[in-house]
Coordinates of C-alpha atoms in Angstrom, one line a residue:
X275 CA 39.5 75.5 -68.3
X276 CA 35.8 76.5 -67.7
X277 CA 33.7 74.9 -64.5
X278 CA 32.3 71.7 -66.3
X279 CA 35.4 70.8 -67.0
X280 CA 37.4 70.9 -63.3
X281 CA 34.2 69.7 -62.2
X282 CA 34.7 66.4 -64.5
X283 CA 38.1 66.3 -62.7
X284 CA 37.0 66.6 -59.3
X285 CA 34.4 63.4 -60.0
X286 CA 36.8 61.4 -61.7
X287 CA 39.6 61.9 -58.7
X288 CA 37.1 61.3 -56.5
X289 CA 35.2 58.1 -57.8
X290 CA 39.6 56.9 -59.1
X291 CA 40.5 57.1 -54.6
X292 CA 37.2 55.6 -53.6
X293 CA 38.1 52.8 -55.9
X294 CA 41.8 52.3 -54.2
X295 CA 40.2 52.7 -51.3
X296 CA 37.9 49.6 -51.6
X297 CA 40.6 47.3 -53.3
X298 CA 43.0 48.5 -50.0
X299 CA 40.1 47.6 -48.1
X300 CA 39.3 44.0 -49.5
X301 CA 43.1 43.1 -49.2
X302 CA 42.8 44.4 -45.8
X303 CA 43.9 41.4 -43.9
X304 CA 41.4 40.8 -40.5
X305 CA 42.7 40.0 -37.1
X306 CA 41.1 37.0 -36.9
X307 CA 40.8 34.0 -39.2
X308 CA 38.5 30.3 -40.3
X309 CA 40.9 28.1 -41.5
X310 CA 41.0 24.7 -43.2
X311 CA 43.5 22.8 -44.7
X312 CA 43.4 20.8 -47.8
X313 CA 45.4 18.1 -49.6
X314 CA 45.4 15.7 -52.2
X315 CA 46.1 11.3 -52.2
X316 CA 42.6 10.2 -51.5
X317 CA 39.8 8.7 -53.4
X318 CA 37.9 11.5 -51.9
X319 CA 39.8 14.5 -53.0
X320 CA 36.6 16.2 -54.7
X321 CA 34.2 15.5 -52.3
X322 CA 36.4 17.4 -49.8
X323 CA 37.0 19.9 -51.9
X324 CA 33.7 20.6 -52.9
X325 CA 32.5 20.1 -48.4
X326 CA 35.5 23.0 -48.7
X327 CA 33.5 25.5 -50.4
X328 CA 30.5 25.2 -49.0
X329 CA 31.7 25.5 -45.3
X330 CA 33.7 28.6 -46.6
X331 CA 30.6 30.0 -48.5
X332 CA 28.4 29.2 -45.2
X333 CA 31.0 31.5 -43.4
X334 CA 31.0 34.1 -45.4
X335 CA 27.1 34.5 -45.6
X336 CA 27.3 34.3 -42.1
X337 CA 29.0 37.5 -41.7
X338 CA 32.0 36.6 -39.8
X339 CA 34.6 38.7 -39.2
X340 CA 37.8 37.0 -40.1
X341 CA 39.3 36.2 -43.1
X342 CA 38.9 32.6 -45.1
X343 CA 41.8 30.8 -44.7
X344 CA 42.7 27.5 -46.5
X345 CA 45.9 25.4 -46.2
X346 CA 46.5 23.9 -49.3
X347 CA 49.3 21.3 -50.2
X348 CA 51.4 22.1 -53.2
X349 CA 49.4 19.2 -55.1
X350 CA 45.9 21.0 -54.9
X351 CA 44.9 21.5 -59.0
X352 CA 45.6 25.1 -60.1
X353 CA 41.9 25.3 -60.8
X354 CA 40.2 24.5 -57.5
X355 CA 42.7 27.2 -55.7
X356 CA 41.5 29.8 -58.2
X357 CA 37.7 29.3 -57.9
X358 CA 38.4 29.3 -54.3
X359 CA 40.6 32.8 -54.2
X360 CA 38.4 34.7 -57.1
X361 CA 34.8 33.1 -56.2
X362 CA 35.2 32.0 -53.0
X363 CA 36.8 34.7 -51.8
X364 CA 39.3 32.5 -49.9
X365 CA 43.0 33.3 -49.2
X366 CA 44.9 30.0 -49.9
X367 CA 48.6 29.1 -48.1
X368 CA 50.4 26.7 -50.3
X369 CA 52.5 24.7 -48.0
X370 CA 54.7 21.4 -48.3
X371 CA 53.2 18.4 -47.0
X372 CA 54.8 17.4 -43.8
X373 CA 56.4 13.9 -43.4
X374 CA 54.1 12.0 -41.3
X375 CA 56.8 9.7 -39.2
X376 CA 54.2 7.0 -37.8
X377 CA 53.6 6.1 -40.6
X378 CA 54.6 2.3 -39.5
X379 CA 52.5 2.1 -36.5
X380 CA 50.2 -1.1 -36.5
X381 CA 47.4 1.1 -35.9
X382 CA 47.9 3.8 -38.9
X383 CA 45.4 4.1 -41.4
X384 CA 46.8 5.6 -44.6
X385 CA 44.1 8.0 -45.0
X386 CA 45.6 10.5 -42.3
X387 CA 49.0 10.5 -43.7
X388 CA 49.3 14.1 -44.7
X389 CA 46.6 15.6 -42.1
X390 CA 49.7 16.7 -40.2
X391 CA 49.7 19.4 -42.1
X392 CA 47.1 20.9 -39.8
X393 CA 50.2 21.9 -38.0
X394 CA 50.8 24.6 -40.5
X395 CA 47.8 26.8 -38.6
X396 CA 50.1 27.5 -35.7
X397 CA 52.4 29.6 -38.8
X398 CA 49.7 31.7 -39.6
X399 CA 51.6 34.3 -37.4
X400 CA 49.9 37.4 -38.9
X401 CA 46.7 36.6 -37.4
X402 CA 45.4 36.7 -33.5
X403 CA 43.9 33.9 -33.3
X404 CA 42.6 31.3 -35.8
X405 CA 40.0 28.6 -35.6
X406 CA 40.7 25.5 -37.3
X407 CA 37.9 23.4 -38.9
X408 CA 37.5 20.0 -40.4
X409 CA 35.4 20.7 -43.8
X410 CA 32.7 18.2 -42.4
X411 CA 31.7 21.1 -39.9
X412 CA 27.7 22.8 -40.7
X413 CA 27.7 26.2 -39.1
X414 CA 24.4 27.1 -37.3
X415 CA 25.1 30.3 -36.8
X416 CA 28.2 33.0 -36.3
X417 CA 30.9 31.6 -33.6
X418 CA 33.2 34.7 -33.8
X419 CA 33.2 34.9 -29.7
X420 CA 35.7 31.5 -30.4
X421 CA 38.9 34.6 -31.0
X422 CA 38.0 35.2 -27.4
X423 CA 39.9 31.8 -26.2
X424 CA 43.2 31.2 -25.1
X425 CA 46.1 29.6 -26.8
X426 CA 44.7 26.7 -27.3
X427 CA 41.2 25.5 -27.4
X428 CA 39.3 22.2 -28.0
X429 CA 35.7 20.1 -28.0
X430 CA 35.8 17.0 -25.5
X431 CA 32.8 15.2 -27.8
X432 CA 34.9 11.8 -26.8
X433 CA 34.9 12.1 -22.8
X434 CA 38.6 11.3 -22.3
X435 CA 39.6 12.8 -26.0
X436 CA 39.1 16.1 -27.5
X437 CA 38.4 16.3 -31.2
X438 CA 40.4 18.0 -34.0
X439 CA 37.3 19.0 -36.3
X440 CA 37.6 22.4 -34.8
X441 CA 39.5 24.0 -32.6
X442 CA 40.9 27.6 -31.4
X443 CA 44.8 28.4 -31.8
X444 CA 47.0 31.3 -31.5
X445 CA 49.6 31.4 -33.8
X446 CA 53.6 31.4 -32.9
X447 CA 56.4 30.4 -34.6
X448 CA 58.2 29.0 -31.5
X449 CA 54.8 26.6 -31.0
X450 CA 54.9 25.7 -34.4
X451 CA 59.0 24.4 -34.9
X452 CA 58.6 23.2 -31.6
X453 CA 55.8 21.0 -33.4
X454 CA 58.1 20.0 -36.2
X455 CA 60.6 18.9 -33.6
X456 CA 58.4 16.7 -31.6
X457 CA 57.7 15.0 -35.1
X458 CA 61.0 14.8 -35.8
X459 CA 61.7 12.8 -32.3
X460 CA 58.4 10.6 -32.6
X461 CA 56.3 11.9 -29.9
X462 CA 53.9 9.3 -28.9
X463 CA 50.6 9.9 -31.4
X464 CA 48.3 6.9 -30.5
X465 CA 46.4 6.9 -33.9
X466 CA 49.5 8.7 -36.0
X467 CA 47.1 11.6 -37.4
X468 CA 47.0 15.0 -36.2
X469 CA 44.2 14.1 -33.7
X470 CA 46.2 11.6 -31.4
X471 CA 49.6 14.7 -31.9
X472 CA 47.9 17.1 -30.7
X473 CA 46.4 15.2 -27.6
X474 CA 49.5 14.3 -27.2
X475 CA 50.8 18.0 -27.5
X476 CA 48.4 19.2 -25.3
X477 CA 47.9 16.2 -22.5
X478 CA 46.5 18.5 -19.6
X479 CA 43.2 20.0 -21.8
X480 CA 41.1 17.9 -20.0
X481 CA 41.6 19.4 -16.5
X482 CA 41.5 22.8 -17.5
X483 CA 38.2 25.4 -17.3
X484 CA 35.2 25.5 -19.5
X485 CA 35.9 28.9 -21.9
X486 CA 32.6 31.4 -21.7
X487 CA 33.5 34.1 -23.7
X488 CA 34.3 37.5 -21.9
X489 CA 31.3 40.0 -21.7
X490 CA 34.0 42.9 -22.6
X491 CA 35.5 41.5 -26.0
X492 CA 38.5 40.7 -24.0
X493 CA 41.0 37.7 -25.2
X494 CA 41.8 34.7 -22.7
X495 CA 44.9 33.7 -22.2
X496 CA 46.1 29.9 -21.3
X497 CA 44.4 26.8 -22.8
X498 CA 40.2 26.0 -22.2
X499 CA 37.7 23.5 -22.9
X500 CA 34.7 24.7 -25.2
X501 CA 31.5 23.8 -25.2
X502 CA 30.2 20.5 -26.6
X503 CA 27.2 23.0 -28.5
X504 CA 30.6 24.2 -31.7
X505 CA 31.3 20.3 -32.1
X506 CA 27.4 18.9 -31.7
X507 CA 28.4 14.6 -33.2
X508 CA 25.4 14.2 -35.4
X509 CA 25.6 10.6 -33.7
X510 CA 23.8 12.4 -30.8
X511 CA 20.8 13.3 -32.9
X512 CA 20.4 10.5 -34.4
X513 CA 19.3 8.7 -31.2
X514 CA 16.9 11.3 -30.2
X515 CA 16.2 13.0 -33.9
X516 CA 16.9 16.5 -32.0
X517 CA 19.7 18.6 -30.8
X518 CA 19.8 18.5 -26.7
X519 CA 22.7 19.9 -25.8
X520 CA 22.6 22.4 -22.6
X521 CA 26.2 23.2 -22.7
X522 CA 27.1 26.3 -24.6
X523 CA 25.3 27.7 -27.7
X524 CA 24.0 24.8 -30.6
X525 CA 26.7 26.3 -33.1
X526 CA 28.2 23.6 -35.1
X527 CA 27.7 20.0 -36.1
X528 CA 30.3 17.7 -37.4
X529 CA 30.1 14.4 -39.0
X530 CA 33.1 12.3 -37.0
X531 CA 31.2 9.4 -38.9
X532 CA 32.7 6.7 -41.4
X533 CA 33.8 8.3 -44.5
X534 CA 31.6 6.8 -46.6
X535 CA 28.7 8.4 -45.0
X536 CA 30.1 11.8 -44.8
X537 CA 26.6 14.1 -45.7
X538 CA 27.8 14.9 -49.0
X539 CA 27.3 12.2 -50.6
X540 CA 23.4 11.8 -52.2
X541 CA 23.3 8.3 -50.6
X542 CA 24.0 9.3 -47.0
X543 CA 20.3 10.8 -46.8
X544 CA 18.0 9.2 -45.4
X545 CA 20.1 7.1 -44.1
X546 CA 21.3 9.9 -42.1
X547 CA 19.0 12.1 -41.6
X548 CA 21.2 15.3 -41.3
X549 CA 22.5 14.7 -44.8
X550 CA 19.9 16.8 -46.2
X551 CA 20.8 19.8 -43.8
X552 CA 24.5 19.6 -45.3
X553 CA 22.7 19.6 -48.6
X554 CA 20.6 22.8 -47.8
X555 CA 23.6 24.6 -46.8
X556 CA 25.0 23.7 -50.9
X557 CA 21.6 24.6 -52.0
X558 CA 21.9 27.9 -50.5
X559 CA 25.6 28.7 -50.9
X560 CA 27.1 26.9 -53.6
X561 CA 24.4 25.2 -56.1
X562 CA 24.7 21.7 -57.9
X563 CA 25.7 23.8 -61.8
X564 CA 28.8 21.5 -61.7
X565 CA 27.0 18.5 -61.7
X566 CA 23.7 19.0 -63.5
X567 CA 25.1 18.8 -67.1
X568 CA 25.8 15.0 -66.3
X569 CA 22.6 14.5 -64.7
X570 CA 21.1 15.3 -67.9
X571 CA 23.0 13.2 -70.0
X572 CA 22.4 10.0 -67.7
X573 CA 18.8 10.6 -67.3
X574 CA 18.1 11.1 -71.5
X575 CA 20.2 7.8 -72.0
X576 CA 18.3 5.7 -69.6
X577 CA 14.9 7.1 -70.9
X578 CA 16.7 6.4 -74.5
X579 CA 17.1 3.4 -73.2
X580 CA 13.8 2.0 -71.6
X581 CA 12.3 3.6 -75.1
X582 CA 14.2 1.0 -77.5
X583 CA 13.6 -2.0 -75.1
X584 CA 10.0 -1.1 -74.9
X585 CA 10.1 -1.0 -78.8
X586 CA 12.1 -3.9 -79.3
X587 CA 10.8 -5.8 -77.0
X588 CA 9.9 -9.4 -78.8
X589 CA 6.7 -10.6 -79.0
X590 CA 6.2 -13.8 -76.6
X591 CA 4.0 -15.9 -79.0
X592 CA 6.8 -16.7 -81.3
X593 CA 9.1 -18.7 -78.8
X594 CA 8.0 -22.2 -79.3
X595 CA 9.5 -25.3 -76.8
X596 CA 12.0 -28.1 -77.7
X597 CA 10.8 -30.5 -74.9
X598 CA 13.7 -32.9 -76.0
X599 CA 16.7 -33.3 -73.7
X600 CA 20.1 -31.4 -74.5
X601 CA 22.8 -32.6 -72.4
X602 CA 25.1 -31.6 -74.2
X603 CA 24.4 -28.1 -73.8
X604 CA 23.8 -28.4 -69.7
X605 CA 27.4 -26.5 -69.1
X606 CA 25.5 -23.8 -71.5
X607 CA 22.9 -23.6 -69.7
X608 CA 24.4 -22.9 -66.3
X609 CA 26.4 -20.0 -67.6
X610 CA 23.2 -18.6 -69.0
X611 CA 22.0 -18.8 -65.5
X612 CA 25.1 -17.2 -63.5
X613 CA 24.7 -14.5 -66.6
X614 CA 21.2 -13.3 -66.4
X615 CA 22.1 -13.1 -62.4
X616 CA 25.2 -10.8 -62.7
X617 CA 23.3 -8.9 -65.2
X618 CA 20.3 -8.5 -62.8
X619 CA 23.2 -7.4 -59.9
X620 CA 25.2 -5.1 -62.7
X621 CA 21.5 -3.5 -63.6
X622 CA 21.0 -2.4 -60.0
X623 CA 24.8 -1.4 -59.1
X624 CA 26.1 0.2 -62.6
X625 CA 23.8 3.5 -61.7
X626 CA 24.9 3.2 -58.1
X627 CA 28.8 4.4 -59.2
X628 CA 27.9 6.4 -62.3
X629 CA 25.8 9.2 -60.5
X630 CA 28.6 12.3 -59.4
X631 CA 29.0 11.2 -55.4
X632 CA 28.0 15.2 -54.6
X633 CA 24.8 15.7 -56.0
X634 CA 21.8 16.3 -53.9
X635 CA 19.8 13.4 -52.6
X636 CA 16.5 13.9 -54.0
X637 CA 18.4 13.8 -57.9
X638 CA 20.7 10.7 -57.0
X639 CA 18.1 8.6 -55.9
X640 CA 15.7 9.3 -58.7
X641 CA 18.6 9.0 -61.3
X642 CA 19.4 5.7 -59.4
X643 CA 15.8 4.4 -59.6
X644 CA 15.7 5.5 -62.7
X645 CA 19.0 3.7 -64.4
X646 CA 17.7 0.2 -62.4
X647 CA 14.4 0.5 -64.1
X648 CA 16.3 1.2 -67.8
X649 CA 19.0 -1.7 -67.3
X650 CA 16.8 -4.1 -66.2
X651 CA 14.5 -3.4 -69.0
X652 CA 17.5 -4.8 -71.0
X653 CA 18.1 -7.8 -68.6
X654 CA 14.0 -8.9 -68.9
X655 CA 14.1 -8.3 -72.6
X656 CA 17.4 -10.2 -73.0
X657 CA 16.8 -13.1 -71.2
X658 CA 12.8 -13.1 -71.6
X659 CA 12.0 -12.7 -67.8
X660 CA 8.5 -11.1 -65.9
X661 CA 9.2 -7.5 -64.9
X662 CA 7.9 -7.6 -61.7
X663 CA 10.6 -10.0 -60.0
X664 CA 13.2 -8.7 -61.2
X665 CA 12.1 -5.1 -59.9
X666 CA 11.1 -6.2 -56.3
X667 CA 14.6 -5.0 -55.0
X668 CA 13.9 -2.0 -56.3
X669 CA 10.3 -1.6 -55.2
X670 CA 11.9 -2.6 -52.0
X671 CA 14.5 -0.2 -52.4
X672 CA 11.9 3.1 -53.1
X673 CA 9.7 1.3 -49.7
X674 CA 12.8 1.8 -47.3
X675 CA 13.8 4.8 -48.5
X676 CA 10.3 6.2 -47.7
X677 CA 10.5 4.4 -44.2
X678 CA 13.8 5.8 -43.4
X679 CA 12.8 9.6 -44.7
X680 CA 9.3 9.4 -42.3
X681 CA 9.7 12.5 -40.4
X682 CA 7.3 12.0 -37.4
X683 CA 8.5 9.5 -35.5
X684 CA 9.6 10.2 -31.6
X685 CA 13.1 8.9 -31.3
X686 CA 15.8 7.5 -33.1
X687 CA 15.4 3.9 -31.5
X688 CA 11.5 3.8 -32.7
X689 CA 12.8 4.6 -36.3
X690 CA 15.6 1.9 -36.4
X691 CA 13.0 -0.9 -34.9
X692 CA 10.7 0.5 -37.9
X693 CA 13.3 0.2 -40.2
X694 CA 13.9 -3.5 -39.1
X695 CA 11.0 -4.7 -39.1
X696 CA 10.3 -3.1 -42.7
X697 CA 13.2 -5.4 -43.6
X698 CA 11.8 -8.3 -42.1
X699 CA 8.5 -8.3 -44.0
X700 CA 10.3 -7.4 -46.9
X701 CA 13.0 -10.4 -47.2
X702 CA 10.3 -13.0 -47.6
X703 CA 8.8 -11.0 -51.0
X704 CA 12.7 -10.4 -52.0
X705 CA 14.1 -14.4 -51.7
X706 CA 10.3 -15.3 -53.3
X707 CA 11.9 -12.8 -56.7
X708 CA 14.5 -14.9 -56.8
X709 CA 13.0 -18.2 -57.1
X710 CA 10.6 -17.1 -59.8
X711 CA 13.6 -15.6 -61.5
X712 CA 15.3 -18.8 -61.5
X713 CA 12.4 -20.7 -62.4
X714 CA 11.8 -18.3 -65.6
X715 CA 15.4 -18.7 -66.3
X716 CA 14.7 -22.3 -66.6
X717 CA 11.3 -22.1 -68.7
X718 CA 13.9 -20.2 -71.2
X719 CA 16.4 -22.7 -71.5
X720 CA 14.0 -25.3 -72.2
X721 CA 12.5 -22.7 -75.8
X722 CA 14.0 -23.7 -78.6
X723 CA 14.2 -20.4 -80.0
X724 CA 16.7 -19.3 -77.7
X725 CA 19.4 -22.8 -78.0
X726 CA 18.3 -24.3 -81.2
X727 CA 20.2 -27.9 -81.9
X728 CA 23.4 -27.7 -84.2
X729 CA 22.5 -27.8 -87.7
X730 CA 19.0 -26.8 -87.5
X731 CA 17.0 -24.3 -89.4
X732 CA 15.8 -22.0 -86.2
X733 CA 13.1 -21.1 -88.4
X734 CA 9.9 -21.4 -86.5
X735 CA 7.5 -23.8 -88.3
X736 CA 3.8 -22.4 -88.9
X737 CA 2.1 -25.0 -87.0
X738 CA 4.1 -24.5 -84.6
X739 CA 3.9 -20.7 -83.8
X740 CA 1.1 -20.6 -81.6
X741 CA 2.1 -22.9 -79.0

C-alpha cells in the first residue's frame, strides 16, 4: 500500500474516534441538573408545554451547566417528548402519575391533582443536586451557583410560605419513599398540591440561614433560604413598574398569578406588562412557526370577509317604510332585537377564542381587531345598522390598550388611576352606542322591506323608491 493510501487511513480513523468521542461526550450525563415536570388533564396542557420549551431553550442559551431534565407523565403525546429530546435537547423521565390522596379536602382545587409528581425530583439519584422549576419561571441570567445549596432549598416570596416554582434538592432514594409514605399516611397538606406537601415536609425552612453561595465552589450541606432575587413575583413590579429587590442577584421571575393571565397568552400583555418579556424570551428561543400558518388563514378570511360585505352591502335608498301598525308581528320583532344584540356580542367574542392562546401579543390583538371589524361588517350589513356604534367597543378597546401599553409613567398606582379614569370617560360614549343601536334597530323594524305583511308582493313600487 503506497503513502496516500495509509494516509487516507490514518484521516479516516481519526475523523471515525473524534466522532465517538463527541456522541460519548453529548450523552455525557452532567452533575448537575434544571428540571421540570410535565403532565397532562388540564385545559392548559399546550400552553405549558409550549412555556416548557421556551424556559428549557432560555437555559440552554444561557450556557448552564447541567443537563435539561423534564418529568413527564406517561400521558405526555409521543410527539411533544420527541421535539423536546431531538430539538430541545431535553432528557425526559417518564414516570407514573402519583395518586394525590387529598383529593377530598374542601379546599382542593382540581387543577393540582397530579403536581405531586414534583416528588419524582428527589429520584433523580444520578445527579448532585437538581433545581426544580415551575415552567412560568423567565431566567435573567445563569443561576448555576443554586448546586452550591444544601439539601433542600427554597424562595420565601409569601412571608410565612416558601414557594414551589423553584427550588434546590439533592436527590436520595430514602427522601423520596419516605415521601411516598407520608402520602400514603395523609400528612397534613393545607392546599393538597405539592406546595402545601412540601411545607409540610419541610416545616423548619423558615428559621434556617440565608444560602450565599461559597466563594470556593464548595457544596452546602443542611437546608437554606435563597434569595427573594431567583423567585422575583412579577406582582412586585407591577406596583413600582421596576425590579427593586436588594436581596440576592435579580435572576428569575415567576408568574404565581391567576392562570388565565399566565404571560403566554397574547391577551395577558398589556395588561401585564411583563407578558411581553416572556414573549421576547419565545422570540429569541423558540419562534411562533407553529402558529403562524393559522394566523394566515384567519386574517385572509376576515379580509375575505369585510371584501364581500363591502360589495354586497345594499344600497339604503331602496328600503321604503310601512308606517302601519303590525302587532301581530311584535313577538317578531323582539327576537329581531335580542338577535342583532347577540350577534353584535358573538362579532366581538368569536375572534376572542379562535386566535391560538400562544401567539405573540402584537399578532393576537391585531387579528382580534381585525376579526371584530370583519363580523361586525356582517352584523351592520345584516341588520342595516350605522358603523360607528356598533364599533365604539372596539374603538374603545384599541384606546385602552394604548393606555395600558404607555411606557412612561412613574409607578404602577399612577397607571391603574389612568387606566380608570380612561374607563370612566369612556362608559358614557359606550352606553350612548347602545342606545343608538337600539334605536336603529327600531327604525328597521318599522321598513317594510325587511317584515313585509303576509301575502304581499315585497316588490317595491316606483313611486315609492325614493322615500
Amino acid at each position: 500500500m503506497d503513502g496516500g493510501g495509509r494516509l487516507w487511513i490514518l484521516v479516516t480513523l481519526l475523523l471515525t474516534l473524534a466522532a465517538a468521542a463527541a456522541a460519548a461526550a453529548s450523552t455525557t450525563r452532567r452533575r448537575h441538573a434544571y428540571a421540570a415536570m410535565m403532565y397532562m388533564g388540564t385545559p392548559r396542557d399546550y400552553e405549558f408545554y409550549v412555556a416548557m420549551r421556551v424556559m428549557m431553550r432560555s437555559l440552554a442559551k444561557l450556557n448552564v451547566d447541567a443537563d435539561l431534565v423534564v418529568i413527564a407523565s406517561v400521558d405526555v403525546p409521543v410527539r411533544w417528548v420527541q421535539t423536546l429530546q431531538e430539538e430541545d435537547g431535553v432528557r425526559v423521565v417518564t414516570v407514573e402519575n402519583l395518586k394525590n390522596p387529598y383529593e377530598n379536602q374542601d379546599n382542593f382545587n382540581t387543577r393540582f391533582k397530579l403536581t405531586l409528581n414534583k416528588l419524582y425530583a428527589w429520584s433523580l439519584v444520578s445527579y448532585d443536586r437538581v433545581v426544580m422549576l415551575d415552567s412560568d419561571n423567565i431566567f435573567l441570567q445563569r443561576t448555576d451557583e443554586l448546586f452550591q445549596c444544601g439539601q433542600f432549598c427554597a424562595v420565601f416570596i409569601n412571608p410565612c410560605i416558601f414557594h414551589t416554582g423553584l427550588f434546590v434538592l439533592q436527590p436520595s432514594m430514602d427522601v423520596f419513599k419516605n415521601m411516598l409514605h407520608e402520602l400514603e399516611i395523609g400528612r397534613e397538606n393545607p392546599d393538597g398540591a405539592d406546595q402545601g406537601f412540601l411545607a409540610s415536609y419541610f416545616p423548619d425552612l423558615l428559621d434556617q440561614q440565608m444560602f450565599h453561595p461559597p466563594i470556593n465552589g464548595t457544596k452546602l450541606d443542611g437546608t437554606y433560604r435563597l434569595p427573594l432575587g431567583y423567585q422575583m413575583d412579577a406582582s412586585y413590579y407591577y406596583l413600582k413598574l421596576r425590579w427593586s429587590i436588594p436581596c440576592g442577584p435579580n435572576s428569575v421571575i415567576t408568574f404565581p398569578s391567576a392562570p388565565w393571565l399566565k404571560p403566554w397568552y397574547w391577551w395577558s400583555w398589556p395588561v401585564l406588562p411583563l407578558g411581553l418579556s416572556w414573549h421576547e424570551q419565545r422570540r429569541k428561543n423558540l419562534g411562533y412557526g407553529s402558529e403562524v400558518p393559522v394566523l394566515l388563514i384567519q386574517a385572509i378570511m376576515y379580509a375575505g370577509i369585510i371584501a364581500v360585505t363591502r360589495l354586497a352591502r345594499p344600497s339604503l335608498s331602496k328600503l321604503c317604510y310601512n308606517r302601519r301598525p303590525e302587532k301581530s308581528i311584535m313577538i317578531l320583532h323582539a327576537m329581531l332585537k335580542v338577535a342583532a344584540m347577540w350577534s353584535i356580542l358573538a362579532a366581538y367574542t368569536v375572534p376572542f377564542f379562535l386566535i391560538p392562546r400562544t401567539v405573540h401579543p402584537l399578532l393576537g390583538w391585531s387579528l382580534y381587531v381585525l376579526g371584530v371589524a370583519s363580523l361586525s361588517s356582517i352584523v351592520i350589513n345584516v341588520f342595516l345598522l350605522p358603523p360607528l356604534p356598533v364599533l365604539t367597543v372596539l374603538l374603545g378597546i384599541l384606546g385602552s390598550l394604548v393606555v395600558m401599553a404607555f411606557p412612561w409613567y412613574s409607578d404602577g398606582v399612577v397607571r391603574a388611576l389612568v387606566v380608570f379614569a380612561y374607563a370612566f370617560c369612556c362608559a358614557p360614549m359606550v352606553w350612548a352606542s347602545l342606545i343608538k343601536v337600539s334605536s336603529s334597530l327600531q327604525n328597521l323594524l318599522e321598513r317594510e322591506a325587511f317584515f313585509p305583511r303576509l301575502g304581499e308582493s315585497t316588490q317595491v313600487p316606483e313611486f315609492n323608491k325614493l322615500y
